[in-house]
């Protein structure tokens, strides 16, 4: 237990340093490293050949950014995790009135990187990066929603961002469709509708074996109402749904 406590303290210190030293909040960027490498000795290799703020030489690198989202979520800071997720999301960045024109890439596919230094700060780099898209999906489903699946069993340990009233997930296990409703305790109407449909109540962190379940295919998990939320200083304008999730439980989208 003491060892785990030390590891958690070190993790918090590391992520606090990342937020302080690597985040560019006005531009909604999270740099891979800072300052960029120029004449490092010993040489850092090929990344040192990139201009400062481009790709691995201090740019926002999507793989690393998505891992940061998962780390902040796991450490109990969903507001910071969601802020970083929005900065990585092409849909959110493209929809932003200032960041969108600078970004210049498709809003429906992940970029490998975003430039962080003038004169190209905010410009998207390599596009159609499927590996980053996969990690972003995991950051959303496993990091923010806390979904874990092992065979026919599942559990939820959500770290939903404060402004979310809830989320609906749809998945298939052993060929059977399942609906997972995560609702805030103050989302009265959503809770009432889920209970009227016969949704089984799931406790946070408790494993549920779908193989032994009855005919119902809907699970409900109730979360505490969020504390007063103060938004980030320059929040991107969100679309209605993200990565197989619907932040308004009335119209769920499907994640497989």
mmCIF file of C-alpha atoms in Angstrom:
data_model
loop_
_atom_site.group_PDB
_atom_site.id
_atom_site.type_symbol
_atom_site.label_atom_id
_atom_site.label_comp_id
_atom_site.label_asym_id
_atom_site.label_seq_id
_atom_site.Cartn_x
_atom_site.Cartn_y
_atom_site.Cartn_z
ATOM 1 C CA UNK A 1 0.000 0.000 0.000
ATOM 2 C CA UNK A 2 2.839 2.372 0.858
ATOM 3 C CA UNK A 3 4.536 1.583 -2.463
ATOM 4 C CA UNK A 4 1.320 2.311 -4.358
ATOM 5 C CA UNK A 5 0.978 5.579 -2.485
ATOM 6 C CA UNK A 6 4.488 6.635 -3.549
ATOM 7 C CA UNK A 7 3.746 5.720 -7.147
ATOM 8 C CA UNK A 8 0.520 7.733 -7.126
ATOM 9 C CA UNK A 9 2.308 10.735 -5.614
ATOM 10 C CA UNK A 10 5.000 10.528 -8.284
ATOM 11 C CA UNK A 11 2.344 10.239 -10.998
ATOM 12 C CA UNK A 12 0.534 13.321 -9.690
ATOM 13 C CA UNK A 13 3.808 15.248 -9.602
ATOM 14 C CA UNK A 14 4.633 14.192 -13.167
ATOM 15 C CA UNK A 15 1.234 15.166 -14.549
ATOM 16 C CA UNK A 16 1.254 18.471 -12.655
ATOM 17 C CA UNK A 17 4.606 19.204 -14.286
ATOM 18 C CA UNK A 18 3.153 18.263 -17.688
ATOM 19 C CA UNK A 19 0.260 20.674 -17.183
ATOM 20 C CA UNK A 20 2.569 23.462 -16.052
ATOM 21 C CA UNK A 21 5.393 23.044 -18.567
ATOM 22 C CA UNK A 22 3.845 21.471 -21.666
ATOM 23 C CA UNK A 23 0.309 22.860 -21.908
ATOM 24 C CA UNK A 24 -0.377 25.910 -24.066
ATOM 25 C CA UNK A 25 -3.893 26.696 -22.862
ATOM 26 C CA UNK A 26 -4.605 29.750 -25.066
ATOM 27 C CA UNK A 27 -3.997 27.595 -28.167
ATOM 28 C CA UNK A 28 -5.446 24.410 -26.657
ATOM 29 C CA UNK A 29 -2.206 22.483 -27.223
ATOM 30 C CA UNK A 30 -0.203 19.945 -25.223
ATOM 31 C CA UNK A 31 3.418 19.767 -26.376
ATOM 32 C CA UNK A 32 5.384 16.523 -26.447
ATOM 33 C CA UNK A 33 8.435 18.280 -25.007
ATOM 34 C CA UNK A 34 9.585 21.825 -24.350
ATOM 35 C CA UNK A 35 11.740 23.622 -25.274
ATOM 36 C CA UNK A 36 12.340 22.021 -28.682
ATOM 37 C CA UNK A 37 15.662 20.321 -29.292
ATOM 38 C CA UNK A 38 18.174 22.218 -31.409
ATOM 39 C CA UNK A 39 21.789 21.221 -30.749
ATOM 40 C CA UNK A 40 21.387 18.610 -28.020
ATOM 41 C CA UNK A 41 24.455 16.583 -27.095
ATOM 42 C CA UNK A 42 24.296 13.657 -27.278
ATOM 43 C CA UNK A 43 22.047 13.932 -30.318
ATOM 44 C CA UNK A 44 18.390 13.005 -29.845
ATOM 45 C CA UNK A 45 18.359 11.478 -33.314
ATOM 46 C CA UNK A 46 16.096 12.244 -36.235
ATOM 47 C CA UNK A 47 13.535 14.235 -34.208
ATOM 48 C CA UNK A 48 16.173 16.920 -33.709
ATOM 49 C CA UNK A 49 16.128 17.528 -37.471
ATOM 50 C CA UNK A 50 12.523 18.756 -37.355
ATOM 51 C CA UNK A 51 12.008 22.491 -36.840
ATOM 52 C CA UNK A 52 11.072 23.446 -33.301
ATOM 53 C CA UNK A 53 7.402 22.784 -32.556
ATOM 54 C CA UNK A 54 6.982 20.271 -35.402
ATOM 55 C CA UNK A 55 6.080 16.618 -34.798
ATOM 56 C CA UNK A 56 8.236 14.961 -32.131
ATOM 57 C CA UNK A 57 10.404 18.056 -31.713
ATOM 58 C CA UNK A 58 7.976 19.825 -29.409
ATOM 59 C CA UNK A 59 4.778 19.521 -31.412
ATOM 60 C CA UNK A 60 1.508 18.203 -30.018
ATOM 61 C CA UNK A 61 1.875 14.476 -30.682
ATOM 62 C CA UNK A 62 -1.475 12.734 -30.592
ATOM 63 C CA UNK A 63 -0.333 9.404 -29.148
ATOM 64 C CA UNK A 64 1.334 11.054 -26.164
ATOM 65 C CA UNK A 65 -1.556 13.488 -25.697
ATOM 66 C CA UNK A 66 -4.088 10.642 -25.550
ATOM 67 C CA UNK A 67 -1.973 8.865 -22.934
ATOM 68 C CA UNK A 68 -1.987 12.099 -20.921
ATOM 69 C CA UNK A 69 -5.797 12.134 -21.115
ATOM 70 C CA UNK A 70 -5.901 8.619 -19.656
ATOM 71 C CA UNK A 71 -3.391 9.538 -16.945
ATOM 72 C CA UNK A 72 -5.326 12.621 -15.796
ATOM 73 C CA UNK A 73 -8.573 10.655 -15.806
ATOM 74 C CA UNK A 74 -7.060 7.833 -13.755
ATOM 75 C CA UNK A 75 -5.631 10.331 -11.264
ATOM 76 C CA UNK A 76 -9.099 11.797 -10.706
ATOM 77 C CA UNK A 77 -8.808 14.995 -12.756
ATOM 78 C CA UNK A 78 -11.500 14.548 -15.426
ATOM 79 C CA UNK A 79 -11.740 18.296 -16.101
ATOM 80 C CA UNK A 80 -8.082 18.439 -17.153
ATOM 81 C CA UNK A 81 -8.452 15.160 -19.080
ATOM 82 C CA UNK A 82 -11.445 16.520 -21.011
ATOM 83 C CA UNK A 83 -9.646 19.783 -21.749
ATOM 84 C CA UNK A 84 -6.727 17.837 -23.260
ATOM 85 C CA UNK A 85 -9.102 15.525 -25.154
ATOM 86 C CA UNK A 86 -10.791 18.506 -26.803
ATOM 87 C CA UNK A 87 -7.408 19.899 -27.835
ATOM 88 C CA UNK A 88 -6.596 16.587 -29.535
ATOM 89 C CA UNK A 89 -10.015 16.014 -31.094
ATOM 90 C CA UNK A 90 -10.157 17.071 -34.776
ATOM 91 C CA UNK A 91 -13.907 17.668 -34.503
ATOM 92 C CA UNK A 92 -13.522 20.088 -31.597
ATOM 93 C CA UNK A 93 -10.480 21.842 -33.020
ATOM 94 C CA UNK A 94 -12.007 22.252 -36.491
ATOM 95 C CA UNK A 95 -15.249 23.623 -34.984
ATOM 96 C CA UNK A 96 -13.438 26.274 -32.918
ATOM 97 C CA UNK A 97 -13.863 29.774 -34.416
ATOM 98 C CA UNK A 98 -10.166 30.620 -33.962
ATOM 99 C CA UNK A 99 -8.432 27.250 -33.912
ATOM 100 C CA UNK A 100 -10.412 25.798 -36.845
ATOM 101 C CA UNK A 101 -9.033 28.004 -39.641
ATOM 102 C CA UNK A 102 -5.498 27.508 -38.306
ATOM 103 C CA UNK A 103 -5.884 23.734 -38.062
ATOM 104 C CA UNK A 104 -6.636 23.247 -41.744
ATOM 105 C CA UNK A 105 -7.304 19.490 -41.705
ATOM 106 C CA UNK A 106 -10.343 17.226 -41.930
ATOM 107 C CA UNK A 107 -12.574 17.334 -38.837
ATOM 108 C CA UNK A 108 -13.407 13.616 -39.035
ATOM 109 C CA UNK A 109 -9.983 11.918 -38.861
ATOM 110 C CA UNK A 110 -7.106 12.124 -36.383
ATOM 111 C CA UNK A 111 -3.883 13.936 -37.138
ATOM 112 C CA UNK A 112 -0.574 12.563 -35.940
ATOM 113 C CA UNK A 113 0.500 15.979 -34.715
ATOM 114 C CA UNK A 114 -0.245 19.683 -34.497
ATOM 115 C CA UNK A 115 2.444 22.363 -34.768
ATOM 116 C CA UNK A 116 2.989 24.372 -31.592
ATOM 117 C CA UNK A 117 5.424 27.146 -32.571
ATOM 118 C CA UNK A 118 4.906 30.314 -34.656
ATOM 119 C CA UNK A 119 4.272 30.919 -37.464
ATOM 120 C CA UNK A 120 2.436 27.577 -37.771
ATOM 121 C CA UNK A 121 1.120 27.130 -34.225
ATOM 122 C CA UNK A 122 -2.181 25.240 -34.387
ATOM 123 C CA UNK A 123 -1.594 23.877 -37.893
ATOM 124 C CA UNK A 124 -2.381 20.182 -38.303
ATOM 125 C CA UNK A 125 0.386 17.865 -39.483
ATOM 126 C CA UNK A 126 0.098 14.335 -40.881
ATOM 127 C CA UNK A 127 -3.533 13.340 -41.294
ATOM 128 C CA UNK A 128 -5.471 10.030 -41.282
ATOM 129 C CA UNK A 129 -3.446 8.614 -38.383
ATOM 130 C CA UNK A 130 -5.374 5.485 -37.454
ATOM 131 C CA UNK A 131 -3.128 4.567 -34.527
ATOM 132 C CA UNK A 132 -3.855 7.880 -32.823
ATOM 133 C CA UNK A 133 -7.559 7.413 -33.534
ATOM 134 C CA UNK A 134 -7.490 4.071 -31.731
ATOM 135 C CA UNK A 135 -5.725 5.524 -28.707
ATOM 136 C CA UNK A 136 -8.191 8.429 -28.604
ATOM 137 C CA UNK A 137 -11.104 6.002 -28.600
ATOM 138 C CA UNK A 138 -9.520 4.164 -25.676
ATOM 139 C CA UNK A 139 -8.949 7.466 -23.875
ATOM 140 C CA UNK A 140 -12.656 8.252 -24.204
ATOM 141 C CA UNK A 141 -14.146 4.828 -23.461
ATOM 142 C CA UNK A 142 -11.617 3.500 -20.939
ATOM 143 C CA UNK A 143 -10.264 6.759 -19.528
ATOM 144 C CA UNK A 144 -13.286 9.069 -19.241
ATOM 145 C CA UNK A 145 -16.087 6.470 -19.204
ATOM 146 C CA UNK A 146 -14.018 3.923 -17.278
ATOM 147 C CA UNK A 147 -15.207 0.935 -19.330
ATOM 148 C CA UNK A 148 -13.366 -2.355 -18.850
ATOM 149 C CA UNK A 149 -14.301 -5.572 -20.667
ATOM 150 C CA UNK A 150 -12.906 -9.026 -19.886
ATOM 151 C CA UNK A 151 -14.574 -11.824 -21.836
ATOM 152 C CA UNK A 152 -18.288 -11.614 -21.078
ATOM 153 C CA UNK A 153 -17.723 -9.430 -17.994
ATOM 154 C CA UNK A 154 -17.665 -5.658 -17.828
ATOM 155 C CA UNK A 155 -17.382 -2.911 -15.271
ATOM 156 C CA UNK A 156 -17.483 0.877 -15.218
ATOM 157 C CA UNK A 157 -15.312 3.222 -13.181
ATOM 158 C CA UNK A 158 -16.278 6.531 -14.785
ATOM 159 C CA UNK A 159 -14.398 9.807 -14.546
ATOM 160 C CA UNK A 160 -16.863 11.911 -16.493
ATOM 161 C CA UNK A 161 -15.995 15.582 -17.045
ATOM 162 C CA UNK A 162 -17.999 17.907 -14.764
ATOM 163 C CA UNK A 163 -20.225 19.445 -17.480
ATOM 164 C CA UNK A 164 -21.463 16.085 -18.792
ATOM 165 C CA UNK A 165 -24.964 15.127 -17.604
ATOM 166 C CA UNK A 166 -24.267 11.527 -18.563
ATOM 167 C CA UNK A 167 -23.337 9.285 -21.453
ATOM 168 C CA UNK A 168 -24.794 6.318 -23.333
ATOM 169 C CA UNK A 169 -22.571 3.510 -24.604
ATOM 170 C CA UNK A 170 -23.637 0.745 -26.964
ATOM 171 C CA UNK A 171 -21.533 -2.373 -27.402
ATOM 172 C CA UNK A 172 -21.749 -6.055 -28.304
ATOM 173 C CA UNK A 173 -20.573 -8.838 -26.034
ATOM 174 C CA UNK A 174 -20.734 -12.445 -27.248
ATOM 175 C CA UNK A 175 -22.911 -11.233 -30.119
ATOM 176 C CA UNK A 176 -25.470 -9.577 -27.832
ATOM 177 C CA UNK A 177 -26.151 -5.812 -27.921
ATOM 178 C CA UNK A 178 -25.862 -3.961 -24.626
ATOM 179 C CA UNK A 179 -26.762 -0.413 -23.645
ATOM 180 C CA UNK A 180 -24.859 1.206 -20.776
ATOM 181 C CA UNK A 181 -26.419 4.343 -19.314
ATOM 182 C CA UNK A 182 -24.243 6.551 -17.107
ATOM 183 C CA UNK A 183 -26.397 9.254 -15.525
ATOM 184 C CA UNK A 184 -25.822 11.958 -12.950
ATOM 185 C CA UNK A 185 -27.981 11.724 -9.850
ATOM 186 C CA UNK A 186 -29.561 15.061 -10.780
ATOM 187 C CA UNK A 187 -30.474 13.916 -14.327
ATOM 188 C CA UNK A 188 -33.973 13.062 -13.134
ATOM 189 C CA UNK A 189 -35.680 12.522 -16.483
ATOM 190 C CA UNK A 190 -32.905 10.339 -17.914
ATOM 191 C CA UNK A 191 -32.908 8.210 -14.771
ATOM 192 C CA UNK A 192 -36.683 7.859 -14.874
ATOM 193 C CA UNK A 193 -36.659 6.731 -18.512
ATOM 194 C CA UNK A 194 -33.881 4.189 -17.929
ATOM 195 C CA UNK A 195 -35.654 2.683 -14.926
ATOM 196 C CA UNK A 196 -38.938 2.558 -16.837
ATOM 197 C CA UNK A 197 -37.195 0.448 -19.485
ATOM 198 C CA UNK A 198 -36.105 -2.009 -16.791
ATOM 199 C CA UNK A 199 -32.417 -1.164 -16.750
ATOM 200 C CA UNK A 200 -30.452 -3.106 -14.126
ATOM 201 C CA UNK A 201 -28.489 -0.956 -11.681
ATOM 202 C CA UNK A 202 -24.710 -1.327 -11.827
ATOM 203 C CA UNK A 203 -22.413 -0.068 -9.070
ATOM 204 C CA UNK A 204 -19.160 1.735 -9.962
ATOM 205 C CA UNK A 205 -16.208 -0.670 -10.039
ATOM 206 C CA UNK A 206 -18.384 -3.786 -9.662
ATOM 207 C CA UNK A 207 -17.923 -6.506 -12.291
ATOM 208 C CA UNK A 208 -21.067 -7.630 -14.115
ATOM 209 C CA UNK A 209 -21.192 -10.932 -16.008
ATOM 210 C CA UNK A 210 -23.403 -10.555 -19.058
ATOM 211 C CA UNK A 211 -23.369 -14.319 -19.682
ATOM 212 C CA UNK A 212 -25.641 -14.970 -16.707
ATOM 213 C CA UNK A 213 -27.918 -11.985 -17.275
ATOM 214 C CA UNK A 214 -31.605 -12.229 -17.949
ATOM 215 C CA UNK A 215 -33.455 -10.898 -21.002
ATOM 216 C CA UNK A 216 -32.664 -7.253 -20.217
ATOM 217 C CA UNK A 217 -29.747 -5.764 -22.107
ATOM 218 C CA UNK A 218 -29.493 -2.365 -20.430
ATOM 219 C CA UNK A 219 -27.413 -1.352 -17.427
ATOM 220 C CA UNK A 220 -27.721 1.865 -15.428
ATOM 221 C CA UNK A 221 -24.961 3.435 -13.380
ATOM 222 C CA UNK A 222 -25.792 6.499 -11.276
ATOM 223 C CA UNK A 223 -23.059 9.059 -10.590
ATOM 224 C CA UNK A 224 -22.986 11.888 -8.048
ATOM 225 C CA UNK A 225 -24.101 15.282 -9.286
ATOM 226 C CA UNK A 226 -21.046 17.361 -10.263
ATOM 227 C CA UNK A 227 -19.740 20.227 -8.173
ATOM 228 C CA UNK A 228 -19.801 23.747 -9.566
ATOM 229 C CA UNK A 229 -17.905 23.659 -12.859
ATOM 230 C CA UNK A 230 -15.649 26.483 -14.019
ATOM 231 C CA UNK A 231 -14.856 26.006 -17.734
ATOM 232 C CA UNK A 232 -11.423 26.379 -19.259
ATOM 233 C CA UNK A 233 -10.492 29.886 -20.312
ATOM 234 C CA UNK A 234 -10.613 29.098 -24.045
ATOM 235 C CA UNK A 235 -12.956 26.105 -24.438
ATOM 236 C CA UNK A 236 -13.336 24.685 -27.961
ATOM 237 C CA UNK A 237 -16.888 24.572 -29.283
ATOM 238 C CA UNK A 238 -17.994 20.911 -28.911
ATOM 239 C CA UNK A 239 -19.965 18.957 -31.501
ATOM 240 C CA UNK A 240 -23.019 17.040 -30.313
ATOM 241 C CA UNK A 241 -21.295 13.659 -30.093
ATOM 242 C CA UNK A 242 -17.776 12.272 -29.887
ATOM 243 C CA UNK A 243 -16.128 8.956 -30.618
ATOM 244 C CA UNK A 244 -19.135 6.701 -30.238
ATOM 245 C CA UNK A 245 -20.508 8.546 -27.215
ATOM 246 C CA UNK A 246 -23.357 10.982 -26.797
ATOM 247 C CA UNK A 247 -22.913 13.560 -24.062
ATOM 248 C CA UNK A 248 -26.665 14.135 -24.065
ATOM 249 C CA UNK A 249 -28.306 10.801 -23.179
ATOM 250 C CA UNK A 250 -31.434 11.519 -25.240
ATOM 251 C CA UNK A 251 -29.897 10.423 -28.557
ATOM 252 C CA UNK A 252 -27.249 7.735 -28.080
ATOM 253 C CA UNK A 253 -24.715 6.917 -30.759
ATOM 254 C CA UNK A 254 -23.174 3.497 -31.163
ATOM 255 C CA UNK A 255 -19.684 2.378 -30.193
ATOM 256 C CA UNK A 256 -18.604 -1.078 -31.270
#
